[in-house]
Amino acid sequence: MRSLFLKISRALFGWPPQASPPEVKHALVAGFAGKVSNLIETGTFQGDMVEAQRQRYARIVTIEIDHSLCAAAEKRFAAFPHVSVLQGDSGKVLPKAFDLCEGATVFWLDGHYSGGVTGGEDADPPILHELAMIAARRLSGDVILIDDARLFGWRRGYPRISTVRKFVQKHWPNHAFRIKSDVICIAPGESHNR
């Protein structure tokens, strides 16, 4: 029944969107590299986002909750001093990542359980907690990109899109809020009406 409802909703309203291929997400994150020099990622997984961005950003910090995935990422990026890999729950480790980056930052928030070897199986996605910590920084140049928009309001632990939008309007009144290629994009300099 749920599958049929999703098909009808996509056909009539275009919501929820389908997952985008990695290349589309990499291009979206790369699009901010000329304006912002730092990238913080939650949910390293196999390190593909870091690999795609490592020549674009002056400073990259990635956070992985799973010990094995973290160790693999540390090994993969050991030769790149501008890349730091932190192990732990992003809800606890994110402030340490802030300390490693100076100034405005692009945040790629993808720290949630995705099945298989990914960590955090018993935890709800930390998105609202992550957003609260980022908002407390009070840096107007921060850009927040949240992966898997299609899951918001549909899967356990994911807030509704409207909840995220209200949070953004309160904490980043001069940022645009839009969904592009299954990514919630929160970027400065545009109105919320887009």
PDB file of C-alpha atoms in Angstrom:
ATOM      1  CA  MET A   1       0.000   0.000   0.000  1.00  0.00           C
ATOM      2  CA  ARG A   2       2.787   2.432   0.966  1.00  0.00           C
ATOM      3  CA  SER A   3       4.589   1.686  -2.304  1.00  0.00           C
ATOM      4  CA  LEU A   4       1.471   2.511  -4.304  1.00  0.00           C
ATOM      5  CA  PHE A   5       0.967   5.746  -2.339  1.00  0.00           C
ATOM      6  CA  LEU A   6       4.593   6.762  -3.064  1.00  0.00           C
ATOM      7  CA  LYS A   7       4.169   6.095  -6.788  1.00  0.00           C
ATOM      8  CA  ILE A   8       0.974   8.155  -6.926  1.00  0.00           C
ATOM      9  CA  SER A   9       2.526  10.991  -4.919  1.00  0.00           C
ATOM     10  CA  ARG A  10       5.590  11.088  -7.207  1.00  0.00           C
ATOM     11  CA  ALA A  11       3.398  11.017 -10.316  1.00  0.00           C
ATOM     12  CA  LEU A  12       1.046  13.790  -9.150  1.00  0.00           C
ATOM     13  CA  PHE A  13       3.267  16.024  -7.033  1.00  0.00           C
ATOM     14  CA  GLY A  14       6.853  15.026  -7.812  1.00  0.00           C
ATOM     15  CA  TRP A  15       7.330  14.213  -4.127  1.00  0.00           C
ATOM     16  CA  PRO A  16       9.175  12.492  -2.646  1.00  0.00           C
ATOM     17  CA  PRO A  17      11.990  12.687  -5.205  1.00  0.00           C
ATOM     18  CA  GLN A  18      14.044   9.707  -6.281  1.00  0.00           C
ATOM     19  CA  ALA A  19      17.573   9.275  -4.951  1.00  0.00           C
ATOM     20  CA  SER A  20      20.162  11.088  -7.075  1.00  0.00           C
ATOM     21  CA  PRO A  21      23.309   9.420  -8.385  1.00  0.00           C
ATOM     22  CA  PRO A  22      26.541  10.277  -6.544  1.00  0.00           C
ATOM     23  CA  GLU A  23      27.858  12.408  -9.423  1.00  0.00           C
ATOM     24  CA  VAL A  24      24.890  14.782  -9.082  1.00  0.00           C
ATOM     25  CA  LYS A  25      25.473  15.164  -5.348  1.00  0.00           C
ATOM     26  CA  HIS A  26      29.223  15.652  -5.862  1.00  0.00           C
ATOM     27  CA  ALA A  27      28.517  18.408  -8.397  1.00  0.00           C
ATOM     28  CA  LEU A  28      26.083  20.123  -6.017  1.00  0.00           C
ATOM     29  CA  VAL A  29      28.679  20.208  -3.202  1.00  0.00           C
ATOM     30  CA  ALA A  30      31.417  21.293  -5.639  1.00  0.00           C
ATOM     31  CA  GLY A  31      29.278  24.238  -6.717  1.00  0.00           C
ATOM     32  CA  PHE A  32      29.951  26.022  -3.418  1.00  0.00           C
ATOM     33  CA  ALA A  33      33.730  25.494  -3.385  1.00  0.00           C
ATOM     34  CA  GLY A  34      34.496  28.829  -5.034  1.00  0.00           C
ATOM     35  CA  LYS A  35      32.600  30.746  -2.350  1.00  0.00           C
ATOM     36  CA  VAL A  36      33.474  28.734   0.779  1.00  0.00           C
ATOM     37  CA  SER A  37      36.812  27.053   1.520  1.00  0.00           C
ATOM     38  CA  ASN A  38      35.746  24.544   4.223  1.00  0.00           C
ATOM     39  CA  LEU A  39      33.700  21.360   3.969  1.00  0.00           C
ATOM     40  CA  ILE A  40      32.390  19.335   6.904  1.00  0.00           C
ATOM     41  CA  GLU A  41      30.696  16.031   6.157  1.00  0.00           C
ATOM     42  CA  THR A  42      28.713  13.841   8.528  1.00  0.00           C
ATOM     43  CA  GLY A  43      28.553  10.229   7.423  1.00  0.00           C
ATOM     44  CA  THR A  44      31.829   9.429   5.645  1.00  0.00           C
ATOM     45  CA  PHE A  45      30.830   5.905   4.590  1.00  0.00           C
ATOM     46  CA  GLN A  46      33.519   4.943   2.030  1.00  0.00           C
ATOM     47  CA  GLY A  47      34.851   8.467   1.566  1.00  0.00           C
ATOM     48  CA  ASP A  48      33.557   9.111  -1.937  1.00  0.00           C
ATOM     49  CA  MET A  49      32.324  12.640  -1.202  1.00  0.00           C
ATOM     50  CA  VAL A  50      35.694  13.574   0.311  1.00  0.00           C
ATOM     51  CA  GLU A  51      37.476  12.094  -2.697  1.00  0.00           C
ATOM     52  CA  ALA A  52      35.275  14.069  -5.083  1.00  0.00           C
ATOM     53  CA  GLN A  53      35.917  17.329  -3.178  1.00  0.00           C
ATOM     54  CA  ARG A  54      39.488  16.997  -1.889  1.00  0.00           C
ATOM     55  CA  GLN A  55      40.980  19.200  -4.623  1.00  0.00           C
ATOM     56  CA  ARG A  56      38.212  21.783  -4.338  1.00  0.00           C
ATOM     57  CA  TYR A  57      38.181  22.680  -0.631  1.00  0.00           C
ATOM     58  CA  ALA A  58      41.135  23.994   1.398  1.00  0.00           C
ATOM     59  CA  ARG A  59      39.926  22.196   4.539  1.00  0.00           C
ATOM     60  CA  ILE A  60      37.781  19.060   4.782  1.00  0.00           C
ATOM     61  CA  VAL A  61      36.583  17.328   7.935  1.00  0.00           C
ATOM     62  CA  THR A  62      34.533  14.151   7.725  1.00  0.00           C
ATOM     63  CA  ILE A  63      32.839  12.352  10.614  1.00  0.00           C
ATOM     64  CA  GLU A  64      32.067   8.625  10.662  1.00  0.00           C
ATOM     65  CA  ILE A  65      30.372   6.747  13.506  1.00  0.00           C
ATOM     66  CA  ASP A  66      31.469   3.256  12.433  1.00  0.00           C
ATOM     67  CA  HIS A  67      34.977   2.298  13.605  1.00  0.00           C
ATOM     68  CA  SER A  68      35.855   0.185  10.551  1.00  0.00           C
ATOM     69  CA  LEU A  69      34.641   2.749   8.018  1.00  0.00           C
ATOM     70  CA  CYS A  70      36.470   5.484   9.919  1.00  0.00           C
ATOM     71  CA  ALA A  71      39.731   3.500   9.915  1.00  0.00           C
ATOM     72  CA  ALA A  72      39.404   2.878   6.167  1.00  0.00           C
ATOM     73  CA  ALA A  73      38.829   6.606   5.531  1.00  0.00           C
ATOM     74  CA  GLU A  74      41.816   7.550   7.712  1.00  0.00           C
ATOM     75  CA  LYS A  75      43.977   5.235   5.623  1.00  0.00           C
ATOM     76  CA  ARG A  76      42.520   6.466   2.317  1.00  0.00           C
ATOM     77  CA  PHE A  77      43.154  10.148   3.115  1.00  0.00           C
ATOM     78  CA  ALA A  78      46.324   9.884   5.210  1.00  0.00           C
ATOM     79  CA  ALA A  79      48.394  11.545   2.457  1.00  0.00           C
ATOM     80  CA  PHE A  80      46.224  14.680   2.458  1.00  0.00           C
ATOM     81  CA  PRO A  81      46.944  16.952   5.448  1.00  0.00           C
ATOM     82  CA  HIS A  82      43.976  19.214   4.691  1.00  0.00           C
ATOM     83  CA  VAL A  83      41.589  16.257   5.263  1.00  0.00           C
ATOM     84  CA  SER A  84      40.707  15.193   8.819  1.00  0.00           C
ATOM     85  CA  VAL A  85      38.696  12.091   9.638  1.00  0.00           C
ATOM     86  CA  LEU A  86      36.924  12.059  13.009  1.00  0.00           C
ATOM     87  CA  GLN A  87      35.351   8.970  14.550  1.00  0.00           C
ATOM     88  CA  GLY A  88      32.130   9.251  16.526  1.00  0.00           C
ATOM     89  CA  ASP A  89      28.531  10.359  16.589  1.00  0.00           C
ATOM     90  CA  SER A  90      28.204  13.640  14.684  1.00  0.00           C
ATOM     91  CA  GLY A  91      25.904  14.923  17.434  1.00  0.00           C
ATOM     92  CA  LYS A  92      28.871  14.783  19.777  1.00  0.00           C
ATOM     93  CA  VAL A  93      31.867  15.269  17.453  1.00  0.00           C
ATOM     94  CA  LEU A  94      30.598  18.159  15.300  1.00  0.00           C
ATOM     95  CA  PRO A  95      31.962  20.867  17.663  1.00  0.00           C
ATOM     96  CA  LYS A  96      35.446  19.363  17.260  1.00  0.00           C
ATOM     97  CA  ALA A  97      35.014  19.632  13.480  1.00  0.00           C
ATOM     98  CA  PHE A  98      34.062  23.313  13.901  1.00  0.00           C
ATOM     99  CA  ASP A  99      37.367  23.895  15.694  1.00  0.00           C
ATOM    100  CA  LEU A 100      39.261  22.508  12.691  1.00  0.00           C
ATOM    101  CA  CYS A 101      37.672  24.937  10.229  1.00  0.00           C
ATOM    102  CA  GLU A 102      37.971  28.701  10.240  1.00  0.00           C
ATOM    103  CA  GLY A 103      35.121  30.756   8.811  1.00  0.00           C
ATOM    104  CA  ALA A 104      32.129  29.837   6.703  1.00  0.00           C
ATOM    105  CA  THR A 105      31.685  26.161   5.927  1.00  0.00           C
ATOM    106  CA  VAL A 106      29.705  23.937   3.587  1.00  0.00           C
ATOM    107  CA  PHE A 107      28.035  21.176   5.600  1.00  0.00           C
ATOM    108  CA  TRP A 108      27.165  17.921   3.844  1.00  0.00           C
ATOM    109  CA  LEU A 109      24.830  16.221   6.322  1.00  0.00           C
ATOM    110  CA  ASP A 110      24.442  12.537   5.549  1.00  0.00           C
ATOM    111  CA  GLY A 111      25.038  10.924   8.941  1.00  0.00           C
ATOM    112  CA  HIS A 112      22.286   8.340   9.238  1.00  0.00           C
ATOM    113  CA  TYR A 113      21.959   4.577   9.138  1.00  0.00           C
ATOM    114  CA  SER A 114      21.656   3.354   5.544  1.00  0.00           C
ATOM    115  CA  GLY A 115      21.720  -0.399   6.025  1.00  0.00           C
ATOM    116  CA  GLY A 116      24.609  -2.748   5.388  1.00  0.00           C
ATOM    117  CA  VAL A 117      27.864  -1.786   7.103  1.00  0.00           C
ATOM    118  CA  THR A 118      26.810   1.766   7.957  1.00  0.00           C
ATOM    119  CA  GLY A 119      26.717   2.717  11.639  1.00  0.00           C
ATOM    120  CA  GLY A 120      23.926   4.074  13.790  1.00  0.00           C
ATOM    121  CA  GLU A 121      21.361   1.339  13.216  1.00  0.00           C
ATOM    122  CA  ASP A 122      19.617   1.934  16.542  1.00  0.00           C
ATOM    123  CA  ALA A 123      19.741   5.742  16.434  1.00  0.00           C
ATOM    124  CA  ASP A 124      17.428   8.269  14.835  1.00  0.00           C
ATOM    125  CA  PRO A 125      19.000  10.547  12.229  1.00  0.00           C
ATOM    126  CA  PRO A 126      20.750  13.408  14.079  1.00  0.00           C
ATOM    127  CA  ILE A 127      19.670  16.121  11.638  1.00  0.00           C
ATOM    128  CA  LEU A 128      17.848  18.527  13.988  1.00  0.00           C
ATOM    129  CA  HIS A 129      20.627  18.242  16.564  1.00  0.00           C
ATOM    130  CA  GLU A 130      23.231  18.901  13.850  1.00  0.00           C
ATOM    131  CA  LEU A 131      21.277  21.922  12.605  1.00  0.00           C
ATOM    132  CA  ALA A 132      21.004  23.317  16.143  1.00  0.00           C
ATOM    133  CA  MET A 133      24.771  23.083  16.611  1.00  0.00           C
ATOM    134  CA  ILE A 134      25.433  24.719  13.237  1.00  0.00           C
ATOM    135  CA  ALA A 135      22.942  27.510  14.003  1.00  0.00           C
ATOM    136  CA  ALA A 136      24.700  28.192  17.320  1.00  0.00           C
ATOM    137  CA  ARG A 137      27.833  29.096  15.319  1.00  0.00           C
ATOM    138  CA  ARG A 138      26.014  32.177  13.997  1.00  0.00           C
ATOM    139  CA  LEU A 139      28.054  32.310  10.793  1.00  0.00           C
ATOM    140  CA  SER A 140      25.910  33.825   8.064  1.00  0.00           C
ATOM    141  CA  GLY A 141      28.070  32.362   5.288  1.00  0.00           C
ATOM    142  CA  ASP A 142      27.489  28.702   6.218  1.00  0.00           C
ATOM    143  CA  VAL A 143      25.843  26.500   3.596  1.00  0.00           C
ATOM    144  CA  ILE A 144      23.927  23.404   4.691  1.00  0.00           C
ATOM    145  CA  LEU A 145      23.197  20.556   2.302  1.00  0.00           C
ATOM    146  CA  ILE A 146      21.144  17.676   3.698  1.00  0.00           C
ATOM    147  CA  ASP A 147      21.074  14.445   1.732  1.00  0.00           C
ATOM    148  CA  ASP A 148      18.070  12.176   1.191  1.00  0.00           C
ATOM    149  CA  ALA A 149      15.242  14.734   1.227  1.00  0.00           C
ATOM    150  CA  ARG A 150      12.911  11.962   0.092  1.00  0.00           C
ATOM    151  CA  LEU A 151      13.129  10.327   3.540  1.00  0.00           C
ATOM    152  CA  PHE A 152      11.985  13.375   5.529  1.00  0.00           C
ATOM    153  CA  GLY A 153       8.549  12.822   7.008  1.00  0.00           C
ATOM    154  CA  TRP A 154       8.415   9.327   5.527  1.00  0.00           C
ATOM    155  CA  ARG A 155      10.909   7.308   7.548  1.00  0.00           C
ATOM    156  CA  ARG A 156      11.188   6.827  11.313  1.00  0.00           C
ATOM    157  CA  GLY A 157      13.177   9.578  12.998  1.00  0.00           C
ATOM    158  CA  TYR A 158      13.208  11.960  10.047  1.00  0.00           C
ATOM    159  CA  PRO A 159      11.410  15.248  10.732  1.00  0.00           C
ATOM    160  CA  ARG A 160       8.944  16.628   8.221  1.00  0.00           C
ATOM    161  CA  ILE A 161      10.315  18.989   5.597  1.00  0.00           C
ATOM    162  CA  SER A 162       8.078  21.707   7.075  1.00  0.00           C
ATOM    163  CA  THR A 163       9.801  21.277  10.457  1.00  0.00           C
ATOM    164  CA  VAL A 164      13.214  21.754   8.883  1.00  0.00           C
ATOM    165  CA  ARG A 165      11.957  24.738   6.872  1.00  0.00           C
ATOM    166  CA  LYS A 166      10.619  26.460  10.024  1.00  0.00           C
ATOM    167  CA  PHE A 167      13.919  25.868  11.803  1.00  0.00           C
ATOM    168  CA  VAL A 168      15.787  27.430   8.881  1.00  0.00           C
ATOM    169  CA  GLN A 169      13.465  30.443   8.721  1.00  0.00           C
ATOM    170  CA  LYS A 170      14.051  31.067  12.421  1.00  0.00           C
ATOM    171  CA  HIS A 171      17.838  30.635  12.450  1.00  0.00           C
ATOM    172  CA  TRP A 172      18.859  31.641   8.917  1.00  0.00           C
ATOM    173  CA  PRO A 173      16.281  34.214   7.762  1.00  0.00           C
ATOM    174  CA  ASN A 174      18.491  35.319   4.858  1.00  0.00           C
ATOM    175  CA  HIS A 175      19.119  31.820   3.522  1.00  0.00           C
ATOM    176  CA  ALA A 176      17.173  30.175   0.735  1.00  0.00           C
ATOM    177  CA  PHE A 177      15.489  26.846   1.388  1.00  0.00           C
ATOM    178  CA  ARG A 178      14.972  24.582  -1.579  1.00  0.00           C
ATOM    179  CA  ILE A 179      15.154  20.953  -2.566  1.00  0.00           C
ATOM    180  CA  LYS A 180      17.350  20.053  -5.502  1.00  0.00           C
ATOM    181  CA  SER A 181      18.221  16.543  -6.652  1.00  0.00           C
ATOM    182  CA  ASP A 182      16.991  14.940  -3.396  1.00  0.00           C
ATOM    183  CA  VAL A 183      19.098  17.368  -1.320  1.00  0.00           C
ATOM    184  CA  ILE A 184      17.753  20.039   1.029  1.00  0.00           C
ATOM    185  CA  CYS A 185      19.797  23.142   0.185  1.00  0.00           C
ATOM    186  CA  ILE A 186      20.097  25.959   2.720  1.00  0.00           C
ATOM    187  CA  ALA A 187      22.283  28.712   1.288  1.00  0.00           C
ATOM    188  CA  PRO A 188      22.789  32.422   2.025  1.00  0.00           C
ATOM    189  CA  GLY A 189      21.776  35.346  -0.105  1.00  0.00           C
ATOM    190  CA  GLU A 190      18.413  34.285  -1.461  1.00  0.00           C
ATOM    191  CA  SER A 191      14.839  34.589  -0.241  1.00  0.00           C
ATOM    192  CA  HIS A 192      12.863  31.707   1.244  1.00  0.00           C
ATOM    193  CA  ASN A 193      10.257  31.983  -1.479  1.00  0.00           C
ATOM    194  CA  ARG A 194      12.272  30.077  -4.047  1.00  0.00           C
TER     195      ARG A 194
END
